[in-house]
CSV table of C-alpha atoms and ligand atoms in Angstrom, one decimal:
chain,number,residue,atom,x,y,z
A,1,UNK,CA,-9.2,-37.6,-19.2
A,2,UNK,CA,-9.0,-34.7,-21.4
A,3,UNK,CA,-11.0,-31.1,-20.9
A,4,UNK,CA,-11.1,-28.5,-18.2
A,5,UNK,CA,-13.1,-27.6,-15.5
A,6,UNK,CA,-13.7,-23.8,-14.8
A,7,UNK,CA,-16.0,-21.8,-12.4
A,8,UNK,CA,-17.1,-18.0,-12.4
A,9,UNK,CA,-18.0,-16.2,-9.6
A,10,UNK,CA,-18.5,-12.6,-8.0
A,11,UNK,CA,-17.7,-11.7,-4.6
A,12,UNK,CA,-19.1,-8.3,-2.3
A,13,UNK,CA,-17.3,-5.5,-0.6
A,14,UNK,CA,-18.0,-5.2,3.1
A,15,UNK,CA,-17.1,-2.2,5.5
A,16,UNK,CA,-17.0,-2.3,9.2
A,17,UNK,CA,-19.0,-0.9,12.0
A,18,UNK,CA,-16.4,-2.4,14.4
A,19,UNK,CA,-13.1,-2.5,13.3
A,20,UNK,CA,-10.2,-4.9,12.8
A,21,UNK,CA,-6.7,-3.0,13.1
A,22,UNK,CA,-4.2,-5.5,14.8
A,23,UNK,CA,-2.7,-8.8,14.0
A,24,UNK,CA,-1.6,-11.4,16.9
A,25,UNK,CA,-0.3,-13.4,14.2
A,26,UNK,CA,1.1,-11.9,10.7
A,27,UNK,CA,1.0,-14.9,8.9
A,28,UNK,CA,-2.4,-16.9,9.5
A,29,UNK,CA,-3.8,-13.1,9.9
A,30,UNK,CA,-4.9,-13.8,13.4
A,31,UNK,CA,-6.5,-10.3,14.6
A,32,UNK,CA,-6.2,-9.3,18.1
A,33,UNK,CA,-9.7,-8.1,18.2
A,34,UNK,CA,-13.2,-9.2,16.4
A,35,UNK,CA,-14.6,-7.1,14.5
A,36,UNK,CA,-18.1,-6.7,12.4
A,37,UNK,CA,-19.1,-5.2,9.4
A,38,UNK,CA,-22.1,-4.8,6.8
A,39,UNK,CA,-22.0,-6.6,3.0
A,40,UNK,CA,-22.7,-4.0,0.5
A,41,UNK,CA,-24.9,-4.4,-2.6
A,42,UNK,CA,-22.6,-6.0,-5.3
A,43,UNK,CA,-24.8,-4.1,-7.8
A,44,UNK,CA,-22.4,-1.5,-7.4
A,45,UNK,CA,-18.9,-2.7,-5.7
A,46,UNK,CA,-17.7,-6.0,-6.7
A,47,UNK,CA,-15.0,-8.7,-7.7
A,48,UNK,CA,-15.5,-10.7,-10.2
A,49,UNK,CA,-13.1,-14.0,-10.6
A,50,UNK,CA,-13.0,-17.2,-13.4
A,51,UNK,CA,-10.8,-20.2,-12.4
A,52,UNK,CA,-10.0,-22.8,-14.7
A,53,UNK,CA,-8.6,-25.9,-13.8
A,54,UNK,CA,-6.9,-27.8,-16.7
A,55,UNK,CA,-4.4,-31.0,-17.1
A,56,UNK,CA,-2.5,-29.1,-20.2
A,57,UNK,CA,-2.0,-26.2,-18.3
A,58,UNK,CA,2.5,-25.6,-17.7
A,59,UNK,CA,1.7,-23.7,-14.5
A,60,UNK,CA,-0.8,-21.6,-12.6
A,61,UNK,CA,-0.9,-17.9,-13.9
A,62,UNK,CA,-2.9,-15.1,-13.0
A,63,UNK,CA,-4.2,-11.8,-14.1
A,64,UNK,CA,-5.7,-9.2,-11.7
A,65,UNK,CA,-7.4,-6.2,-13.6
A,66,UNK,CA,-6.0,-7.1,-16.7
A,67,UNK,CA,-2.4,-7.3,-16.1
A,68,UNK,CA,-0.5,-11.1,-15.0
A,69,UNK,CA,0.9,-11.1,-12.2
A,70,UNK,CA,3.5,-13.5,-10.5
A,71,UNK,CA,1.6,-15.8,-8.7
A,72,UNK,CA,5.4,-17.1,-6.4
A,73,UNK,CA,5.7,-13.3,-5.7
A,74,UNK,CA,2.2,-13.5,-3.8
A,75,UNK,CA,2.3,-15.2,-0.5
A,76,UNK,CA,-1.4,-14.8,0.4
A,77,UNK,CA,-2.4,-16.0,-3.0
A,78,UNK,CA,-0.6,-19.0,-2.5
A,79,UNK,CA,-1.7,-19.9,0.6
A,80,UNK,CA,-5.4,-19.4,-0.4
A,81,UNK,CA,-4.5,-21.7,-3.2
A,82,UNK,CA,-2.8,-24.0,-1.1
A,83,UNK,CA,-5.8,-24.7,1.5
A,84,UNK,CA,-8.3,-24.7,-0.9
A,85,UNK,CA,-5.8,-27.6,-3.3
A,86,UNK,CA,-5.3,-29.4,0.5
A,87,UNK,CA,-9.5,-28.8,0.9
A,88,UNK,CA,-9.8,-30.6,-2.6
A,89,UNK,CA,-7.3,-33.7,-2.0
A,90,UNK,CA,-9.3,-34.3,1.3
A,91,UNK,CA,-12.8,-34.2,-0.7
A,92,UNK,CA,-11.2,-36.6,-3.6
A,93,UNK,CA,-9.7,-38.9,-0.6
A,94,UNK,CA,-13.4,-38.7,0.8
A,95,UNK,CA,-14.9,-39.8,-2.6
A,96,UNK,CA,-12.7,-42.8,-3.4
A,97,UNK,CA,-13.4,-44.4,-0.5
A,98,UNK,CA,-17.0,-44.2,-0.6
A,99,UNK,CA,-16.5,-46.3,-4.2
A,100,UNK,CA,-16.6,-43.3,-6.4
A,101,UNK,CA,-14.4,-44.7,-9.5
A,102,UNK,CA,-14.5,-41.1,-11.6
A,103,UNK,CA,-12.9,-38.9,-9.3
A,104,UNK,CA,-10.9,-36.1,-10.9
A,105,UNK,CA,-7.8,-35.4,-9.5
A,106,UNK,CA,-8.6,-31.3,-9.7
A,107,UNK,CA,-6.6,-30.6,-6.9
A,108,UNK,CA,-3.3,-31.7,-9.0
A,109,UNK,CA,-4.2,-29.8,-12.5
A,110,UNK,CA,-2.2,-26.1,-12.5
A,111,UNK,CA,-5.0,-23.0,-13.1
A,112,UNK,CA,-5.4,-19.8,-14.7
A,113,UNK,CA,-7.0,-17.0,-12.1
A,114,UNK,CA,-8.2,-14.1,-13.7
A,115,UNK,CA,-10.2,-10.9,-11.6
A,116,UNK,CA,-11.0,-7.9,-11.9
A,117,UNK,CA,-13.0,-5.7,-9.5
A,118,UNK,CA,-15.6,-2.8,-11.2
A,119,UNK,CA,-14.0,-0.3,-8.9
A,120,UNK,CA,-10.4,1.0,-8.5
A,121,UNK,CA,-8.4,-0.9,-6.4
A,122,UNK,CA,-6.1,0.6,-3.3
A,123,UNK,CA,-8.6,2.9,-3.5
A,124,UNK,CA,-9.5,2.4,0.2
A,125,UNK,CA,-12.8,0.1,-0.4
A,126,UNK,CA,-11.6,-2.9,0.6
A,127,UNK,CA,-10.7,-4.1,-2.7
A,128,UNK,CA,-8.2,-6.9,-1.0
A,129,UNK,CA,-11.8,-8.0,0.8
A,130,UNK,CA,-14.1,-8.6,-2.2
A,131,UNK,CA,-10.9,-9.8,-4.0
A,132,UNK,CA,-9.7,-12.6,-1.7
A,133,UNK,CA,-13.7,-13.8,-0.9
A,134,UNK,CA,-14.2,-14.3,-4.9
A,135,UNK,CA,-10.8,-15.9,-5.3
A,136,UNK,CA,-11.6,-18.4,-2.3
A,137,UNK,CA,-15.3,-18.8,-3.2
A,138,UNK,CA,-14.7,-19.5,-6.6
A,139,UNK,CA,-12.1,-22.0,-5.9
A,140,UNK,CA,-14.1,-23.7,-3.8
A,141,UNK,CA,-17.0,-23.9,-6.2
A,142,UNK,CA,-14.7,-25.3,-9.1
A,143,UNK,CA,-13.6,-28.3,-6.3
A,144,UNK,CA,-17.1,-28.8,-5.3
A,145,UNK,CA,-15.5,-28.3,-1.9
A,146,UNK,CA,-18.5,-29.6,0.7
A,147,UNK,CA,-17.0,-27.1,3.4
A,148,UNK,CA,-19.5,-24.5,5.3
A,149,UNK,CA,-18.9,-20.9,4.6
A,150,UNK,CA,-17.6,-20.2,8.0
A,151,UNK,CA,-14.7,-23.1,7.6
A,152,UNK,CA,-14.1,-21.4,3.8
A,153,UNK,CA,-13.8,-18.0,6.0
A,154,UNK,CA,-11.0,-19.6,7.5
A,155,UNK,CA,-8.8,-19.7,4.3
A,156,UNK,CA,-10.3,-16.0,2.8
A,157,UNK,CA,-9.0,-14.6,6.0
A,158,UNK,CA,-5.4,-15.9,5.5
A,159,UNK,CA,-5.9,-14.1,2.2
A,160,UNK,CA,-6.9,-10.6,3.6
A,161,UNK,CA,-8.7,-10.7,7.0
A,162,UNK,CA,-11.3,-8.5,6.6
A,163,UNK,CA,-11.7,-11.0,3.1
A,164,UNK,CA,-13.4,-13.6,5.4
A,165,UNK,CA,-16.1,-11.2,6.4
A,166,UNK,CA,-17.0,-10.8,2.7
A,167,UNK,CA,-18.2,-14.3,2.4
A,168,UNK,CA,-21.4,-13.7,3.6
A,169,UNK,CA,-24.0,-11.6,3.0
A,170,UNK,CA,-25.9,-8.9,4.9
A,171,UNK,CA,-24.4,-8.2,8.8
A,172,UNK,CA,-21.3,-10.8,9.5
A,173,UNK,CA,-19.1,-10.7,12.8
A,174,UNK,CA,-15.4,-11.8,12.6
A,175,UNK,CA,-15.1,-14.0,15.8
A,176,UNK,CA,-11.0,-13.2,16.8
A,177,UNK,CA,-11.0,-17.1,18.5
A,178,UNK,CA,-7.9,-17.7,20.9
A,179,UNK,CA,-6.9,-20.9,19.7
A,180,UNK,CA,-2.9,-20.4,18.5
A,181,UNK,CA,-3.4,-22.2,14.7
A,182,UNK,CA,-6.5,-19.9,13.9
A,183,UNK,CA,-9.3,-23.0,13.7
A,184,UNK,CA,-11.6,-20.7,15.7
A,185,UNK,CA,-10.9,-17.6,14.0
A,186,UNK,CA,-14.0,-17.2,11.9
A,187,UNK,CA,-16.7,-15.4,10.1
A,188,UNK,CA,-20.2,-15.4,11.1
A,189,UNK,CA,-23.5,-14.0,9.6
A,190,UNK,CA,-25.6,-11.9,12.0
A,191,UNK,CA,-28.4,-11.4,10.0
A,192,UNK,CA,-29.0,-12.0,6.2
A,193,UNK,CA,-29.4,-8.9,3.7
A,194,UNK,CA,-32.9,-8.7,3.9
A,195,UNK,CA,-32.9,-8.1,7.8
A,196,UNK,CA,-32.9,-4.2,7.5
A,197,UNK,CA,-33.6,-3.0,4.1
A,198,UNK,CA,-34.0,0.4,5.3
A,199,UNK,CA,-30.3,1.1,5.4
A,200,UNK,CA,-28.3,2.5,3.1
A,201,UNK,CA,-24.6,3.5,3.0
A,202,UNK,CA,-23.1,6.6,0.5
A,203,UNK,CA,-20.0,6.5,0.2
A,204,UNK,CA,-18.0,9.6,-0.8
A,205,UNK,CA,-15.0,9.1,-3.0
A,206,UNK,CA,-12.5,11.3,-1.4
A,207,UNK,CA,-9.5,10.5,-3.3
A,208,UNK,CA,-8.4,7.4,-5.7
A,209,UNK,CA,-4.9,8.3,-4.4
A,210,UNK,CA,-2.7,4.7,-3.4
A,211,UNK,CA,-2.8,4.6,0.5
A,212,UNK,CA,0.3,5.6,2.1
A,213,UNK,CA,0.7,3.0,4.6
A,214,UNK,CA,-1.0,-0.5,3.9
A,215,UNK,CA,-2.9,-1.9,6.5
A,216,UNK,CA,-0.5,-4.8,7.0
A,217,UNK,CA,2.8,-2.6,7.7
A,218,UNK,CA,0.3,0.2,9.5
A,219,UNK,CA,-0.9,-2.8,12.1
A,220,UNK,CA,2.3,-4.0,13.0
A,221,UNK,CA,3.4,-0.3,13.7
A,222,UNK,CA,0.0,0.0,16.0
A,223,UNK,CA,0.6,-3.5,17.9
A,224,UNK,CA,4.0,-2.7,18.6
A,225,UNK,CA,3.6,1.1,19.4
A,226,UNK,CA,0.1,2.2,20.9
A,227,UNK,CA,-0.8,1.8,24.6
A,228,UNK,CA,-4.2,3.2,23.3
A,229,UNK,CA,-4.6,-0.5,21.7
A,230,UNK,CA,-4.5,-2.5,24.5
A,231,UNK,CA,-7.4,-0.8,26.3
A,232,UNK,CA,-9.3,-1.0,23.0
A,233,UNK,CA,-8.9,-4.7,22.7
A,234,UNK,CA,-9.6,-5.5,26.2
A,235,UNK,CA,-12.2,-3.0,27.5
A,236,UNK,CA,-13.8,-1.5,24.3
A,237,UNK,CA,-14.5,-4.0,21.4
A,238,UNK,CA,-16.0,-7.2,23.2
A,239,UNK,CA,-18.4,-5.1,24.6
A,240,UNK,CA,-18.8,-2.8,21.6
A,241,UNK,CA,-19.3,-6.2,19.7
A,242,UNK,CA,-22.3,-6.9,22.0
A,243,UNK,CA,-24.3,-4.1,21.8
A,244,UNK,CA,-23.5,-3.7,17.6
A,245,UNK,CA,-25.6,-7.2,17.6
A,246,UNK,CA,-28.0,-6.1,19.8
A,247,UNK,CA,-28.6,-2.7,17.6
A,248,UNK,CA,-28.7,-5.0,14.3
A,249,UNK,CA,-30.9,-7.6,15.4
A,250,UNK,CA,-33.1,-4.7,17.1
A,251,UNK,CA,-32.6,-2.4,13.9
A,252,UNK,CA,-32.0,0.0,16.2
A,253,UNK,CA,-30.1,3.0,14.2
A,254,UNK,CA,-29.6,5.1,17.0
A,255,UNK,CA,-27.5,2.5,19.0
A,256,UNK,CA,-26.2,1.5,15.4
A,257,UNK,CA,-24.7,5.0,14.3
A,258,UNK,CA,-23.1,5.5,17.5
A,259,UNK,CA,-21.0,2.7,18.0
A,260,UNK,CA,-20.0,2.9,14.1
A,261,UNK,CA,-19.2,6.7,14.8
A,262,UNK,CA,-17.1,5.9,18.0
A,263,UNK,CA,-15.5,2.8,16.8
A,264,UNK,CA,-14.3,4.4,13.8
A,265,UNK,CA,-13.2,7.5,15.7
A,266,UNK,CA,-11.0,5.1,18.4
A,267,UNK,CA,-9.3,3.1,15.2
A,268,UNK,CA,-7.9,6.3,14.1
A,269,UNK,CA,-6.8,7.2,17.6
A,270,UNK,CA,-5.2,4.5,17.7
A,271,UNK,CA,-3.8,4.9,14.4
A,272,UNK,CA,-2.8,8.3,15.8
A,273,UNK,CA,-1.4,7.1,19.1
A,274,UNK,CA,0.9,5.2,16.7
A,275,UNK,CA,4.5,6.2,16.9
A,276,UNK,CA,5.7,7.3,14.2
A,277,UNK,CA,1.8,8.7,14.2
A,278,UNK,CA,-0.6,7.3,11.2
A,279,UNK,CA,-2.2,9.9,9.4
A,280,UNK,CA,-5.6,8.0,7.0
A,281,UNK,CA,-8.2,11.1,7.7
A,282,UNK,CA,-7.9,14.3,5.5
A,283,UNK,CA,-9.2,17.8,6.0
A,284,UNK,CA,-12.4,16.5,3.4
A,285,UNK,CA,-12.7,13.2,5.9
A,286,UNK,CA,-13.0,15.9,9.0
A,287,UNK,CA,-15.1,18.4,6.8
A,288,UNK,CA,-17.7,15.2,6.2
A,289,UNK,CA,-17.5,14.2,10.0
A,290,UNK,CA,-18.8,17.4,11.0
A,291,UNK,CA,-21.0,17.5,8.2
A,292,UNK,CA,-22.8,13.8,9.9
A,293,UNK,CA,-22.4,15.8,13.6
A,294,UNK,CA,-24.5,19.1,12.1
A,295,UNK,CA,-27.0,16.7,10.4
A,296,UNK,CA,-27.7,14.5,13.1
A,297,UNK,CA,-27.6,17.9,15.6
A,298,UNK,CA,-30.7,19.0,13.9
A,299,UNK,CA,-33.1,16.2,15.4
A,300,UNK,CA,-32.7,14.0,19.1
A,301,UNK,CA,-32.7,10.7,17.2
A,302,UNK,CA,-29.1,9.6,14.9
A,303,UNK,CA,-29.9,10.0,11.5
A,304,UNK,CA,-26.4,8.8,10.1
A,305,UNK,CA,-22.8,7.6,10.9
A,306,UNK,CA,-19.6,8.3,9.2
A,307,UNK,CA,-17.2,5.5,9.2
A,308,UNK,CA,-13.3,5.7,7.7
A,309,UNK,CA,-11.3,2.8,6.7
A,310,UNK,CA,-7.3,3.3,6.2
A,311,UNK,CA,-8.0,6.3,3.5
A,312,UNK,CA,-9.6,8.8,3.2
A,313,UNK,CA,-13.1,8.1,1.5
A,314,UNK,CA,-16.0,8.2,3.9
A,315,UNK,CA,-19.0,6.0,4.4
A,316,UNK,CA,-22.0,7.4,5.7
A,317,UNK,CA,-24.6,5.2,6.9
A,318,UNK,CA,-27.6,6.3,7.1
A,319,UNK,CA,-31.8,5.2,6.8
A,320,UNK,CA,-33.4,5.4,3.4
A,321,UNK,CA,-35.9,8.5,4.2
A,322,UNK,CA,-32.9,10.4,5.1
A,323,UNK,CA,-30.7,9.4,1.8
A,324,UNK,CA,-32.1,12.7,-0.8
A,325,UNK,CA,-31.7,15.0,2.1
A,326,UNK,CA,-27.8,14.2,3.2
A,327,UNK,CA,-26.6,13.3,-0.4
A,328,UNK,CA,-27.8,16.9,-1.2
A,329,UNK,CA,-25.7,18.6,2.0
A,330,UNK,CA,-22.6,16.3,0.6
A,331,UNK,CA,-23.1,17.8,-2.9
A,332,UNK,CA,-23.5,21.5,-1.5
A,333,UNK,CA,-20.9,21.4,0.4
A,334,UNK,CA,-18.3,19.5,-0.9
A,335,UNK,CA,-19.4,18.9,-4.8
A,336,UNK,CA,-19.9,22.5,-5.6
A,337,UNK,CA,-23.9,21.6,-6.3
A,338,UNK,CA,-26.4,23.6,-5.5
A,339,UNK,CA,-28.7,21.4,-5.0
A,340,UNK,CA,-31.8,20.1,-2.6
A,341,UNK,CA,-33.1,22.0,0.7
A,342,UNK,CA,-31.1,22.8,3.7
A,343,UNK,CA,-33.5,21.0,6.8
A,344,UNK,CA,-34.8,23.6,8.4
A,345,UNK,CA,-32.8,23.8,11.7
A,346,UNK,CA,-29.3,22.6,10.3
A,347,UNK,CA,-26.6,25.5,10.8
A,348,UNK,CA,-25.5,26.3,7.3
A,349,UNK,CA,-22.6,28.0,8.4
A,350,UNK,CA,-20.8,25.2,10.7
A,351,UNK,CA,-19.8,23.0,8.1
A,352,UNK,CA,-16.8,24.8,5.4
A,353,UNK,CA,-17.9,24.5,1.8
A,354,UNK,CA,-15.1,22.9,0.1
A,355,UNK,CA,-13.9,23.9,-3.3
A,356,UNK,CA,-15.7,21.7,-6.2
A,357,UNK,CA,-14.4,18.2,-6.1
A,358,UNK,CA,-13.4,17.3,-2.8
A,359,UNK,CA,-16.0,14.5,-3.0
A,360,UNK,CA,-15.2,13.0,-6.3
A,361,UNK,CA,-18.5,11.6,-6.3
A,362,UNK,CA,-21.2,9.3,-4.2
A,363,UNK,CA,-21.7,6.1,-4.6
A,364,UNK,CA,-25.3,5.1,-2.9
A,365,UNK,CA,-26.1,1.3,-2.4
A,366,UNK,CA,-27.6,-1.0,0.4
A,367,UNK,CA,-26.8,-4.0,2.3
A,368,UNK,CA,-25.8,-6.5,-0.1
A,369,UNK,CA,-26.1,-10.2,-0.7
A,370,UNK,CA,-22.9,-12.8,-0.2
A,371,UNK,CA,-21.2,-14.5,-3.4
A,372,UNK,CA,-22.5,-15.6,-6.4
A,373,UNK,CA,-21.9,-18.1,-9.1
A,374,UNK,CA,-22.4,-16.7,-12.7
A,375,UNK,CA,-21.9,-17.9,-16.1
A,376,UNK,CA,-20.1,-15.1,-17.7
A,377,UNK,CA,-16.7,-15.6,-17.3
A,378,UNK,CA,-13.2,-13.6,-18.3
A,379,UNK,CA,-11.0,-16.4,-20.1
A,380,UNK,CA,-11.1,-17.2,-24.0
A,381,UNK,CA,-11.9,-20.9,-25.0
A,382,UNK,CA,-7.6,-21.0,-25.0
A,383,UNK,CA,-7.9,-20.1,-20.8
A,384,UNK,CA,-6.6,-16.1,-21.5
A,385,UNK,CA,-8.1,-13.3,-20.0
A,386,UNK,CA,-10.6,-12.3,-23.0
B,401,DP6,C1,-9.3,-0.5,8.4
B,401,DP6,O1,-8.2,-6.8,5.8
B,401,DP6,O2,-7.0,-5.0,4.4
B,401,DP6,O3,-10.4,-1.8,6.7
B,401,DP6,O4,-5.4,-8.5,6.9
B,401,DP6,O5,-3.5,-7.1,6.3
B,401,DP6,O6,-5.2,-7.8,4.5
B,401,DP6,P1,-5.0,-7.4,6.0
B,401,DP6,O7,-5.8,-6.2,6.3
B,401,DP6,P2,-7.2,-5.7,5.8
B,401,DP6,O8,-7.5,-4.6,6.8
B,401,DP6,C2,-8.7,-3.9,6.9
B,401,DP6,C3,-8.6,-2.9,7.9
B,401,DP6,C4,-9.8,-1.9,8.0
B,401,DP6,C5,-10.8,-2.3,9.0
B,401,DP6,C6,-11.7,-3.5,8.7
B,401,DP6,O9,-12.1,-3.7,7.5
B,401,DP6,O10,-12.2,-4.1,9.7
C-alpha cells in the first residue's frame, strides 16, 4: 500500500441566543445547562482545515494559522483525534467482516492537520467553535466515518463545547443530556439555514484584544462561586430553551430578540456574580446596548438584539429591512461616520457618540449553512502547509 489519503474541509462560526457558561464535567465538557445558537454565513467567518493521512508519515504534526504547534501539548486536540481514530477502527472492524478484503487501516497511519480560520482568532468569535467543527468534520470525512452528525457532535464538543453546535447549519440546540459519560449530550438542528432568511446579524468588532479570562478557567470560577447560576440553570434556561424554539420555528423576532437580549444580559450577571467578579462587557459593549434599547424604543415591535459572548464585540441581530438603518446609527455613533438618516423618533442625544474607532468595523452576514467539503486544500504535494 503506498499513497495517502487527505480531505479538505471548512467549518462555520455560530453564536448563541441562549447561552452555555458552566461545565458539570471539565473533561468530556459536559455543560450544566443547554444552550442554542444560530450558524453564521461561512462566506464571511470560517475555518478552513486539510488532513492528510499517510503510512510514511514519523508522527502527527499540526499547524494552526500558519505556525506548528505541539500536538502532546493539546489535550482537546488529542482527544478529538482519539475518538474519531477509535470511530475509524470500529468502521474498518465493520468492513472486514462484511468480506471487504481492501480495507485501509487509516485509523493507524500518523497525520498532518493544518487550519487556519479567515478571521483573528481569541478575538471573541468563537474561533475555538468553527475550529474544533472543521477539525472533527474533516476527520471524519477522510475515515469515511458513517456516524450522524449529532453522534460526530459528541466528539466536536469534547473539543470546544460550543464546537458541537457548529456542525450544523442554520438554528441548532445543544441538548445538556444527564447521562454521567456524555452519550446524550448532543447537538441538534432546529431548523436549516433557509428557515428564516430575513435575518441577519452585524457584528461590531470591538476590540481584537486576547480575552482576559478564557472561558474554560472563567466557568469553573462561575460554577464554583455564583448563587446567581443555580437559579439560571434550573428555573431560567429550560424554559428560555422552549420558547427560543417556539420563536424560531414561528420566526417570530419579537419573542426572538428578547430572549437573546435577556439571556445574554443574565450570562454576564452571572459572570458578574462571579467572585473574584468577571468583567467581558466594555464601556463600547454598554454604549451599543443602549444603542439596540433607543432603536428598538422608537417602534412597539423589537427590531434588533444585542448579544455578548466572553469579549467585548457585539452581535446585533436584527431583520433585513432594518440592516441600512442600524449599521448607519453604529457608524454615527461609534465609527465617527456621518452617515444615513436618524429614524425619525429615535433620541439622538441618549446614546454617547464615541470617539472614531470604537467599532473597529461591521461585519454583516446571515444565517449560514453547516460544513463543507472542498477541494482546495493547505498542504504541498510533500504534506507541508503550502
Ligand atoms: C460565552 O465553547 O469556548 O461563547 O467548552 O471551554 O471550549 P469551552 O468553551 P467555549 O465557550 C463558549 C461560551 C460562550 C457562550 C456560547 O457560545 O454558548
Amino acid at each position: 500500500m503506498s499513497g495517502y489519503y487527505e480531505k479538505t474541509c471548512t467549518a462555520p462560526v455560530n453564536i448563541a441566543i441562549i447561552k452555555y457558561w458552566g461545565k458539570r464535567d471539565v473533561s468530556l465538557n459536559l455543560p450544566t445547562n443547554s444552550s442554542l445558537s444560530v450558524t453564521l454565513s461561512q462566506d464571511n467567518l470560517q475555518s478552513k482545515t486539510t488532513i492528510r493521512a499517510d503510512p510514511s508519515f514519523s508522527k502527527t504534526r499540526l499547524w494552526l494559522n500558519g505556525i506548528e504547534e505541539d500536538v502532546s501539548a493539546n489535550k482537546r486536540m488529542q482527544t478529538c483525534i482519539k475518538e474519531a481514530r477509535r470511530l475509524r477502527s470500529l468502521y474498518e472492524q465493520q468492513l472486514l467482516r462484511d468480506g471487504n478484503s481492501d480495507v485501509v487501516p487509516l485509523a493507524e497511519y500518523n497525520l498532518h492537520i493544518c487550519s487556519e480560520n479567515n478571521f483573528p482568532t481569541a478575538a471573541g468569535l468563537a474561533s475555538s467553535a468553527s475550529g474544533f467543527a472543521c477539525l472533527v468534520y474533516t476527520l471524519a470525512q477522510l475515515y469515511s466515518l458513517p456516524n450522524s452528525t449529532s453522534e460526530l457532535s459528541l466528539i466536536a464538543r469534547q473539543g470546544s463545547g460550543s464546537a458541537c453546535r457548529s456542525l450544523f447549519g442554520g438554528f441548532v440546540a445543544w441538548e445538556m443530556g444527564v447521562n454521567y459519560d456524555g452519550s446524550d449530550s448532543i447537538a441538534v438542528q432546529i431548523a436549516d439555514e433557509h428557515h428564516w432568511p430575513e435575518l441577519v446579524a452585524l457584528i461590531c468588532v470591538v476590540s481584537d484584544a486576547k480575552k482576559t479570562v478564557g472561558s474554560t478557567a472563567g466557568m469553573q470560577s462561575t460554577v464554583k462561586t455564583s448563587p446567581l447560576l443555580k437559579e439560571r440553570i434550573e428555573q431560567v434556561v429550560p424554559k428560555r430553551m422552549e420558547e427560543m424554539v417556539k420563536a424560531i420555528k414561528n420566526k417570530d423576532f419579537n419573542m426572538f430578540a428578547e430572549i437573546t437580549m435577556r439571556d445574554s444580559n443574565q450570562f454576564h450577571a452571572v459572570c458578574l456574580d462571579s467572585f473574584p467578579p468577571i468583567f467581558y462587557l466594555n464601556d463600547i459593549s454598554r454604549a451599543i446596548i443602549k444603542l439596540v434599547n433607543e432603536y428598538n424604543a422608537i417602534s412597539s415591535d423589537y427590531k434588533a438584539a444585542y448579544t455578548f459572548d466572553a469579549g467585548p464585540n457585539a452581535v446585533i441581530y436584527t431583520l433585513r429591512e432594518n440592516v441600512d438603518e442600524l449599521a448607519g446609527l453604529v457608524k454615527r455613533y461609534f465609527m465617527g461616520e456621518e452617515r444615513g438618516q436618524i429614524p425619525s423618533s429615535f433620541r439622538v442625544d441618549a446614546v454617547p457618540i464615541l470617539e472614531k474607532g470604537s467599532v473597529r468595523h461591521i461585519i454583516k452576514t446571515t444565517v449560514g449553512d453547516g460544513p463543507r467539503i472542498i477541494e482546495d486544500g493547505l498542504l504541498n504535494e510533500e504534506g507541508m502547509p503550502k
